[in-house]
Amino acid sequence: MGLASFNRARRLAAIKAKEENQKSCEENIEKMKVKDLKEKCKELGLTEFENLKKEELIELLKATE
């Protein structure tokens, strides 16, 4: 295997790992309680999320990742 092939394989593996990690995070967010979602929003420095419903909080968090 040449250097170019090796580097391409590493990049593809990194992309795949990132996608799997993002999917795992999305699944975890959807299982969280509203209280925990709001806490996560606060940790990320988001504002005006106090009156949002669970689905809206999830969308907000997904949009910020």
N, CA, C and O atoms as a CHARMM CRD file, in Angstrom:
* protein
*
  260
    1    1 MET  N      0.85800  -1.18100   0.00000 PROA 1      0.00000
    2    1 MET  CA     0.00000   0.00000   0.00000 PROA 1      0.00000
    3    1 MET  C      0.89500   1.23300   0.00000 PROA 1      0.00000
    4    1 MET  O      1.80800   1.36000   0.81600 PROA 1      0.00000
    5    2 GLY  N      0.61600   2.12900  -0.92500 PROA 2      0.00000
    6    2 GLY  CA     1.39200   3.35500  -1.01800 PROA 2      0.00000
    7    2 GLY  C      0.96500   4.36000   0.04000 PROA 2      0.00000
    8    2 GLY  O     -0.04900   4.17600   0.71300 PROA 2      0.00000
    9    3 LEU  N      1.72800   5.40000   0.17600 PROA 3      0.00000
   10    3 LEU  CA     1.45300   6.44100   1.16100 PROA 3      0.00000
   11    3 LEU  C      0.12400   7.12800   0.89100 PROA 3      0.00000
   12    3 LEU  O     -0.62100   7.41200   1.82900 PROA 3      0.00000
   13    4 ALA  N     -0.18800   7.40100  -0.36600 PROA 4      0.00000
   14    4 ALA  CA    -1.45000   8.06200  -0.71600 PROA 4      0.00000
   15    4 ALA  C     -2.63900   7.18100  -0.32300 PROA 4      0.00000
   16    4 ALA  O     -3.63100   7.67200   0.21600 PROA 4      0.00000
   17    5 SER  N     -2.53200   5.89500  -0.59300 PROA 5      0.00000
   18    5 SER  CA    -3.61400   4.96800  -0.22900 PROA 5      0.00000
   19    5 SER  C     -3.77300   4.88400   1.28000 PROA 5      0.00000
   20    5 SER  O     -4.89000   4.83400   1.79400 PROA 5      0.00000
   21    6 PHE  N     -2.66000   4.86900   1.97600 PROA 6      0.00000
   22    6 PHE  CA    -2.69900   4.80800   3.43100 PROA 6      0.00000
   23    6 PHE  C     -3.37300   6.04800   4.01200 PROA 6      0.00000
   24    6 PHE  O     -4.21700   5.94600   4.90200 PROA 6      0.00000
   25    7 ASN  N     -2.99100   7.22500   3.50000 PROA 7      0.00000
   26    7 ASN  CA    -3.58700   8.46900   3.99000 PROA 7      0.00000
   27    7 ASN  C     -5.07300   8.52400   3.68200 PROA 7      0.00000
   28    7 ASN  O     -5.85600   8.96900   4.52100 PROA 7      0.00000
   29    8 ARG  N     -5.47900   8.08200   2.49600 PROA 8      0.00000
   30    8 ARG  CA    -6.89800   8.06000   2.13200 PROA 8      0.00000
   31    8 ARG  C     -7.67200   7.12700   3.06400 PROA 8      0.00000
   32    8 ARG  O     -8.77500   7.45900   3.49600 PROA 8      0.00000
   33    9 ALA  N     -7.10500   5.97400   3.37100 PROA 9      0.00000
   34    9 ALA  CA    -7.75100   5.01700   4.27700 PROA 9      0.00000
   35    9 ALA  C     -7.90300   5.62300   5.67300 PROA 9      0.00000
   36    9 ALA  O     -8.92600   5.42100   6.32700 PROA 9      0.00000
   37   10 ARG  N     -6.90100   6.36000   6.12900 PROA 10     0.00000
   38   10 ARG  CA    -6.98200   7.01200   7.44000 PROA 10     0.00000
   39   10 ARG  C     -8.06300   8.07700   7.46300 PROA 10     0.00000
   40   10 ARG  O     -8.81000   8.19000   8.43500 PROA 10     0.00000
   41   11 ARG  N     -8.15100   8.87400   6.37400 PROA 11     0.00000
   42   11 ARG  CA    -9.18300   9.90900   6.30500 PROA 11     0.00000
   43   11 ARG  C    -10.57400   9.28900   6.30100 PROA 11     0.00000
   44   11 ARG  O    -11.47200   9.77900   6.98600 PROA 11     0.00000
   45   12 LEU  N    -10.76200   8.22200   5.54000 PROA 12     0.00000
   46   12 LEU  CA   -12.06500   7.54700   5.49000 PROA 12     0.00000
   47   12 LEU  C    -12.43300   6.96400   6.85400 PROA 12     0.00000
   48   12 LEU  O    -13.59000   7.03400   7.26700 PROA 12     0.00000
   49   13 ALA  N    -11.46200   6.39700   7.54800 PROA 13     0.00000
   50   13 ALA  CA   -11.71200   5.83700   8.87900 PROA 13     0.00000
   51   13 ALA  C    -12.08400   6.95000   9.85600 PROA 13     0.00000
   52   13 ALA  O    -12.95900   6.76000  10.70100 PROA 13     0.00000
   53   14 ALA  N    -11.43200   8.11100   9.75000 PROA 14     0.00000
   54   14 ALA  CA   -11.74100   9.23300  10.63800 PROA 14     0.00000
   55   14 ALA  C    -13.14500   9.75900  10.36800 PROA 14     0.00000
   56   14 ALA  O    -13.87500  10.08500  11.30400 PROA 14     0.00000
   57   15 ILE  N    -13.52800   9.84500   9.09800 PROA 15     0.00000
   58   15 ILE  CA   -14.87200  10.30800   8.74600 PROA 15     0.00000
   59   15 ILE  C    -15.91700   9.35000   9.27900 PROA 15     0.00000
   60   15 ILE  O    -16.93100   9.77600   9.83100 PROA 15     0.00000
   61   16 LYS  N    -15.67600   8.05500   9.11900 PROA 16     0.00000
   62   16 LYS  CA   -16.62000   7.04200   9.60000 PROA 16     0.00000
   63   16 LYS  C    -16.75800   7.11300  11.12400 PROA 16     0.00000
   64   16 LYS  O    -17.86800   7.02700  11.64800 PROA 16     0.00000
   65   17 ALA  N    -15.65600   7.26600  11.82300 PROA 17     0.00000
   66   17 ALA  CA   -15.69000   7.35900  13.28500 PROA 17     0.00000
   67   17 ALA  C    -16.45900   8.59700  13.72800 PROA 17     0.00000
   68   17 ALA  O    -17.22000   8.54200  14.69400 PROA 17     0.00000
   69   18 LYS  N    -16.26600   9.71400  13.02900 PROA 18     0.00000
   70   18 LYS  CA   -16.97400  10.95100  13.36400 PROA 18     0.00000
   71   18 LYS  C    -18.47300  10.78500  13.15900 PROA 18     0.00000
   72   18 LYS  O    -19.26500  11.23400  13.98700 PROA 18     0.00000
   73   19 GLU  N    -18.87100  10.13900  12.05700 PROA 19     0.00000
   74   19 GLU  CA   -20.29400   9.90900  11.78500 PROA 19     0.00000
   75   19 GLU  C    -20.92300   9.01600  12.84500 PROA 19     0.00000
   76   19 GLU  O    -22.03900   9.27400  13.29600 PROA 19     0.00000
   77   20 GLU  N    -20.20800   7.96200  13.24400 PROA 20     0.00000
   78   20 GLU  CA   -20.71700   7.05800  14.27300 PROA 20     0.00000
   79   20 GLU  C    -20.85100   7.76700  15.61200 PROA 20     0.00000
   80   20 GLU  O    -21.82000   7.54900  16.33900 PROA 20     0.00000
   81   21 ASN  N    -19.88700   8.60800  15.93800 PROA 21     0.00000
   82   21 ASN  CA   -19.93100   9.36900  17.18200 PROA 21     0.00000
   83   21 ASN  C    -21.10300  10.33500  17.18300 PROA 21     0.00000
   84   21 ASN  O    -21.78800  10.48700  18.19400 PROA 21     0.00000
   85   22 GLN  N    -21.33500  10.99300  16.04300 PROA 22     0.00000
   86   22 GLN  CA   -22.44600  11.94200  15.94000 PROA 22     0.00000
   87   22 GLN  C    -23.77900  11.21500  16.08600 PROA 22     0.00000
   88   22 GLN  O    -24.68800  11.71100  16.75200 PROA 22     0.00000
   89   23 LYS  N    -23.89900  10.05300  15.47300 PROA 23     0.00000
   90   23 LYS  CA   -25.13200   9.26800  15.57800 PROA 23     0.00000
   91   23 LYS  C    -25.37100   8.84700  17.02500 PROA 23     0.00000
   92   23 LYS  O    -26.50000   8.89300  17.51300 PROA 23     0.00000
   93   24 SER  N    -24.31400   8.44000  17.70100 PROA 24     0.00000
   94   24 SER  CA   -24.41900   8.04000  19.09800 PROA 24     0.00000
   95   24 SER  C    -24.85800   9.20900  19.96800 PROA 24     0.00000
   96   24 SER  O    -25.68400   9.04100  20.86500 PROA 24     0.00000
   97   25 CYS  N    -24.30800  10.39500  19.70700 PROA 25     0.00000
   98   25 CYS  CA   -24.68400  11.59200  20.46700 PROA 25     0.00000
   99   25 CYS  C    -26.14400  11.94400  20.24300 PROA 25     0.00000
  100   25 CYS  O    -26.85000  12.31500  21.18100 PROA 25     0.00000
  101   26 GLU  N    -26.60200  11.82600  18.98400 PROA 26     0.00000
  102   26 GLU  CA   -27.99600  12.12900  18.67400 PROA 26     0.00000
  103   26 GLU  C    -28.93400  11.17500  19.41300 PROA 26     0.00000
  104   26 GLU  O    -29.97200  11.59100  19.92800 PROA 26     0.00000
  105   27 GLU  N    -28.56200   9.89300  19.46200 PROA 27     0.00000
  106   27 GLU  CA   -29.38200   8.91600  20.17300 PROA 27     0.00000
  107   27 GLU  C    -29.42300   9.24000  21.66200 PROA 27     0.00000
  108   27 GLU  O    -30.47300   9.11900  22.29400 PROA 27     0.00000
  109   28 ASN  N    -28.29300   9.64700  22.22200 PROA 28     0.00000
  110   28 ASN  CA   -28.23800   9.99600  23.64100 PROA 28     0.00000
  111   28 ASN  C    -29.08100  11.21900  23.94300 PROA 28     0.00000
  112   28 ASN  O    -29.76100  11.26600  24.96800 PROA 28     0.00000
  113   29 ILE  N    -29.04500  12.21700  23.05900 PROA 29     0.00000
  114   29 ILE  CA   -29.82300  13.43500  23.26000 PROA 29     0.00000
  115   29 ILE  C    -31.31200  13.10400  23.30000 PROA 29     0.00000
  116   29 ILE  O    -32.04900  13.63800  24.12900 PROA 29     0.00000
  117   30 GLU  N    -31.74600  12.23200  22.41300 PROA 30     0.00000
  118   30 GLU  CA   -33.16300  11.90000  22.33600 PROA 30     0.00000
  119   30 GLU  C    -33.65100  11.13300  23.56100 PROA 30     0.00000
  120   30 GLU  O    -34.84900  11.12700  23.84600 PROA 30     0.00000
  121   31 LYS  N    -32.75500  10.49500  24.27900 PROA 31     0.00000
  122   31 LYS  CA   -33.12800   9.74400  25.48400 PROA 31     0.00000
  123   31 LYS  C    -33.08700  10.60200  26.74900 PROA 31     0.00000
  124   31 LYS  O    -33.53400  10.17000  27.81100 PROA 31     0.00000
  125   32 MET  N    -32.55100  11.81100  26.63100 PROA 32     0.00000
  126   32 MET  CA   -32.40600  12.68400  27.79300 PROA 32     0.00000
  127   32 MET  C    -33.75000  13.28100  28.21800 PROA 32     0.00000
  128   32 MET  O    -34.66200  13.43100  27.40500 PROA 32     0.00000
  129   33 LYS  N    -33.85200  13.61100  29.47900 PROA 33     0.00000
  130   33 LYS  CA   -35.03400  14.28500  30.01100 PROA 33     0.00000
  131   33 LYS  C    -34.93400  15.77100  29.71300 PROA 33     0.00000
  132   33 LYS  O    -33.84500  16.28900  29.46400 PROA 33     0.00000
  133   34 VAL  N    -36.07500  16.45900  29.73800 PROA 34     0.00000
  134   34 VAL  CA   -36.12700  17.89100  29.43100 PROA 34     0.00000
  135   34 VAL  C    -35.17600  18.66100  30.33600 PROA 34     0.00000
  136   34 VAL  O    -34.46600  19.55500  29.87700 PROA 34     0.00000
  137   35 LYS  N    -35.16100  18.32000  31.60300 PROA 35     0.00000
  138   35 LYS  CA   -34.27900  19.00200  32.56600 PROA 35     0.00000
  139   35 LYS  C    -32.82300  18.89100  32.12500 PROA 35     0.00000
  140   35 LYS  O    -32.07800  19.87000  32.17000 PROA 35     0.00000
  141   36 ASP  N    -32.42600  17.70700  31.70400 PROA 36     0.00000
  142   36 ASP  CA   -31.04900  17.48400  31.27500 PROA 36     0.00000
  143   36 ASP  C    -30.74700  18.19000  29.95200 PROA 36     0.00000
  144   36 ASP  O    -29.63900  18.68700  29.75000 PROA 36     0.00000
  145   37 LEU  N    -31.72700  18.23200  29.05900 PROA 37     0.00000
  146   37 LEU  CA   -31.54700  18.93700  27.79300 PROA 37     0.00000
  147   37 LEU  C    -31.31600  20.42200  28.04200 PROA 37     0.00000
  148   37 LEU  O    -30.45700  21.04400  27.41700 PROA 37     0.00000
  149   38 LYS  N    -32.09900  20.98200  28.96700 PROA 38     0.00000
  150   38 LYS  CA   -31.94900  22.40100  29.29100 PROA 38     0.00000
  151   38 LYS  C    -30.59800  22.67100  29.94200 PROA 38     0.00000
  152   38 LYS  O    -29.98800  23.71500  29.70900 PROA 38     0.00000
  153   39 GLU  N    -30.13700  21.73800  30.74900 PROA 39     0.00000
  154   39 GLU  CA   -28.82200  21.86800  31.38200 PROA 39     0.00000
  155   39 GLU  C    -27.72300  21.87700  30.32000 PROA 39     0.00000
  156   39 GLU  O    -26.77000  22.65200  30.40100 PROA 39     0.00000
  157   40 LYS  N    -27.87100  21.01000  29.33300 PROA 40     0.00000
  158   40 LYS  CA   -26.89800  20.93600  28.23600 PROA 40     0.00000
  159   40 LYS  C    -26.89100  22.24600  27.44500 PROA 40     0.00000
  160   40 LYS  O    -25.82700  22.74500  27.07800 PROA 40     0.00000
  161   41 CYS  N    -28.07300  22.80000  27.18500 PROA 41     0.00000
  162   41 CYS  CA   -28.16600  24.08700  26.48900 PROA 41     0.00000
  163   41 CYS  C    -27.42400  25.16900  27.26000 PROA 41     0.00000
  164   41 CYS  O    -26.70500  25.98300  26.68000 PROA 41     0.00000
  165   42 LYS  N    -27.60900  25.16400  28.57400 PROA 42     0.00000
  166   42 LYS  CA   -26.95800  26.16200  29.42400 PROA 42     0.00000
  167   42 LYS  C    -25.44100  25.99300  29.37500 PROA 42     0.00000
  168   42 LYS  O    -24.70700  26.97900  29.31000 PROA 42     0.00000
  169   43 GLU  N    -24.97300  24.74800  29.40500 PROA 43     0.00000
  170   43 GLU  CA   -23.53700  24.47900  29.33300 PROA 43     0.00000
  171   43 GLU  C    -22.93500  24.99100  28.03000 PROA 43     0.00000
  172   43 GLU  O    -21.79100  25.44300  27.99900 PROA 43     0.00000
  173   44 LEU  N    -23.71900  24.91700  26.95400 PROA 44     0.00000
  174   44 LEU  CA   -23.23700  25.36000  25.64900 PROA 44     0.00000
  175   44 LEU  C    -23.36400  26.86900  25.45600 PROA 44     0.00000
  176   44 LEU  O    -22.96100  27.40400  24.42300 PROA 44     0.00000
  177   45 GLY  N    -23.92200  27.54800  26.45000 PROA 45     0.00000
  178   45 GLY  CA   -24.04600  28.99500  26.37900 PROA 45     0.00000
  179   45 GLY  C    -25.22100  29.46900  25.53800 PROA 45     0.00000
  180   45 GLY  O    -25.26100  30.62300  25.11300 PROA 45     0.00000
  181   46 LEU  N    -26.17600  28.58100  25.29900 PROA 46     0.00000
  182   46 LEU  CA   -27.35300  28.96000  24.51700 PROA 46     0.00000
  183   46 LEU  C    -28.30400  29.76400  25.39400 PROA 46     0.00000
  184   46 LEU  O    -28.29300  29.64300  26.61900 PROA 46     0.00000
  185   47 THR  N    -29.12200  30.58100  24.75100 PROA 47     0.00000
  186   47 THR  CA   -30.07600  31.40000  25.48900 PROA 47     0.00000
  187   47 THR  C    -31.47700  31.21300  24.92300 PROA 47     0.00000
  188   47 THR  O    -31.65700  30.67400  23.83200 PROA 47     0.00000
  189   48 GLU  N    -32.45000  31.66300  25.67600 PROA 48     0.00000
  190   48 GLU  CA   -33.85800  31.63400  25.27800 PROA 48     0.00000
  191   48 GLU  C    -34.35700  30.23100  24.93900 PROA 48     0.00000
  192   48 GLU  O    -35.05600  30.04200  23.94300 PROA 48     0.00000
  193   49 PHE  N    -34.00200  29.25900  25.75800 PROA 49     0.00000
  194   49 PHE  CA   -34.44500  27.89200  25.54600 PROA 49     0.00000
  195   49 PHE  C    -35.38800  27.40800  26.65200 PROA 49     0.00000
  196   49 PHE  O    -35.91100  26.29600  26.57600 PROA 49     0.00000
  197   50 GLU  N    -35.60400  28.22500  27.66300 PROA 50     0.00000
  198   50 GLU  CA   -36.36700  27.81400  28.83900 PROA 50     0.00000
  199   50 GLU  C    -37.79500  27.36300  28.51000 PROA 50     0.00000
  200   50 GLU  O    -38.31400  26.45500  29.15900 PROA 50     0.00000
  201   51 ASN  N    -38.43300  27.98100  27.51900 PROA 51     0.00000
  202   51 ASN  CA   -39.83000  27.66500  27.21000 PROA 51     0.00000
  203   51 ASN  C    -39.99400  26.66900  26.06100 PROA 51     0.00000
  204   51 ASN  O    -41.11200  26.43700  25.60100 PROA 51     0.00000
  205   52 LEU  N    -38.89900  26.08300  25.59800 PROA 52     0.00000
  206   52 LEU  CA   -38.97800  25.14000  24.48900 PROA 52     0.00000
  207   52 LEU  C    -39.43500  23.76500  24.96000 PROA 52     0.00000
  208   52 LEU  O    -39.18000  23.36500  26.09600 PROA 52     0.00000
  209   53 LYS  N    -40.11300  23.05100  24.07000 PROA 53     0.00000
  210   53 LYS  CA   -40.53100  21.67200  24.34000 PROA 53     0.00000
  211   53 LYS  C    -39.36500  20.74200  24.04900 PROA 53     0.00000
  212   53 LYS  O    -38.36900  21.15100  23.45300 PROA 53     0.00000
  213   54 LYS  N    -39.49200  19.48900  24.47400 PROA 54     0.00000
  214   54 LYS  CA   -38.41600  18.52100  24.33100 PROA 54     0.00000
  215   54 LYS  C    -37.94100  18.39900  22.88200 PROA 54     0.00000
  216   54 LYS  O    -36.73800  18.41700  22.61800 PROA 54     0.00000
  217   55 GLU  N    -38.87300  18.27700  21.95200 PROA 55     0.00000
  218   55 GLU  CA   -38.50600  18.12800  20.54700 PROA 55     0.00000
  219   55 GLU  C    -37.73500  19.34900  20.04600 PROA 55     0.00000
  220   55 GLU  O    -36.78600  19.22300  19.27100 PROA 55     0.00000
  221   56 GLU  N    -38.15300  20.51900  20.49400 PROA 56     0.00000
  222   56 GLU  CA   -37.48500  21.75200  20.08900 PROA 56     0.00000
  223   56 GLU  C    -36.07800  21.84400  20.69100 PROA 56     0.00000
  224   56 GLU  O    -35.14600  22.31200  20.03700 PROA 56     0.00000
  225   57 LEU  N    -35.93800  21.40200  21.92300 PROA 57     0.00000
  226   57 LEU  CA   -34.61400  21.38000  22.56600 PROA 57     0.00000
  227   57 LEU  C    -33.66300  20.43400  21.82200 PROA 57     0.00000
  228   57 LEU  O    -32.49000  20.74500  21.61500 PROA 57     0.00000
  229   58 ILE  N    -34.19400  19.28600  21.43100 PROA 58     0.00000
  230   58 ILE  CA   -33.38600  18.31200  20.69700 PROA 58     0.00000
  231   58 ILE  C    -32.91100  18.91300  19.37800 PROA 58     0.00000
  232   58 ILE  O    -31.73600  18.79300  19.03200 PROA 58     0.00000
  233   59 GLU  N    -33.80700  19.55300  18.64700 PROA 59     0.00000
  234   59 GLU  CA   -33.44000  20.17300  17.38100 PROA 59     0.00000
  235   59 GLU  C    -32.39800  21.26800  17.58500 PROA 59     0.00000
  236   59 GLU  O    -31.45500  21.38900  16.80300 PROA 59     0.00000
  237   60 LEU  N    -32.56900  22.05500  18.62500 PROA 60     0.00000
  238   60 LEU  CA   -31.61900  23.11700  18.93600 PROA 60     0.00000
  239   60 LEU  C    -30.23600  22.54000  19.20700 PROA 60     0.00000
  240   60 LEU  O    -29.23900  23.04200  18.68700 PROA 60     0.00000
  241   61 LEU  N    -30.17200  21.49500  20.01500 PROA 61     0.00000
  242   61 LEU  CA   -28.89000  20.87300  20.34100 PROA 61     0.00000
  243   61 LEU  C    -28.25600  20.21900  19.12600 PROA 61     0.00000
  244   61 LEU  O    -27.04000  20.29700  18.94900 PROA 61     0.00000
  245   62 LYS  N    -29.04600  19.58300  18.29900 PROA 62     0.00000
  246   62 LYS  CA   -28.50400  18.96700  17.07800 PROA 62     0.00000
  247   62 LYS  C    -27.93600  20.03100  16.15100 PROA 62     0.00000
  248   62 LYS  O    -26.91700  19.80800  15.49800 PROA 62     0.00000
  249   63 ALA  N    -28.58200  21.17200  16.09300 PROA 63     0.00000
  250   63 ALA  CA   -28.14300  22.24800  15.20600 PROA 63     0.00000
  251   63 ALA  C    -26.82600  22.86200  15.67900 PROA 63     0.00000
  252   63 ALA  O    -26.07700  23.41100  14.87000 PROA 63     0.00000
  253   64 THR  N    -26.53800  22.77700  16.97000 PROA 64     0.00000
  254   64 THR  CA   -25.33000  23.39300  17.49900 PROA 64     0.00000
  255   64 THR  C    -24.12500  22.45500  17.45200 PROA 64     0.00000
  256   64 THR  O    -22.99300  22.90000  17.64200 PROA 64     0.00000
  257   65 GLU  N    -24.35000  21.17800  17.20400 PROA 65     0.00000
  258   65 GLU  CA   -23.22100  20.22500  17.17500 PROA 65     0.00000
  259   65 GLU  C    -22.54500  20.18100  15.83400 PROA 65     0.00000
  260   65 GLU  O    -21.58400  19.43300  15.65100 PROA 65     0.00000
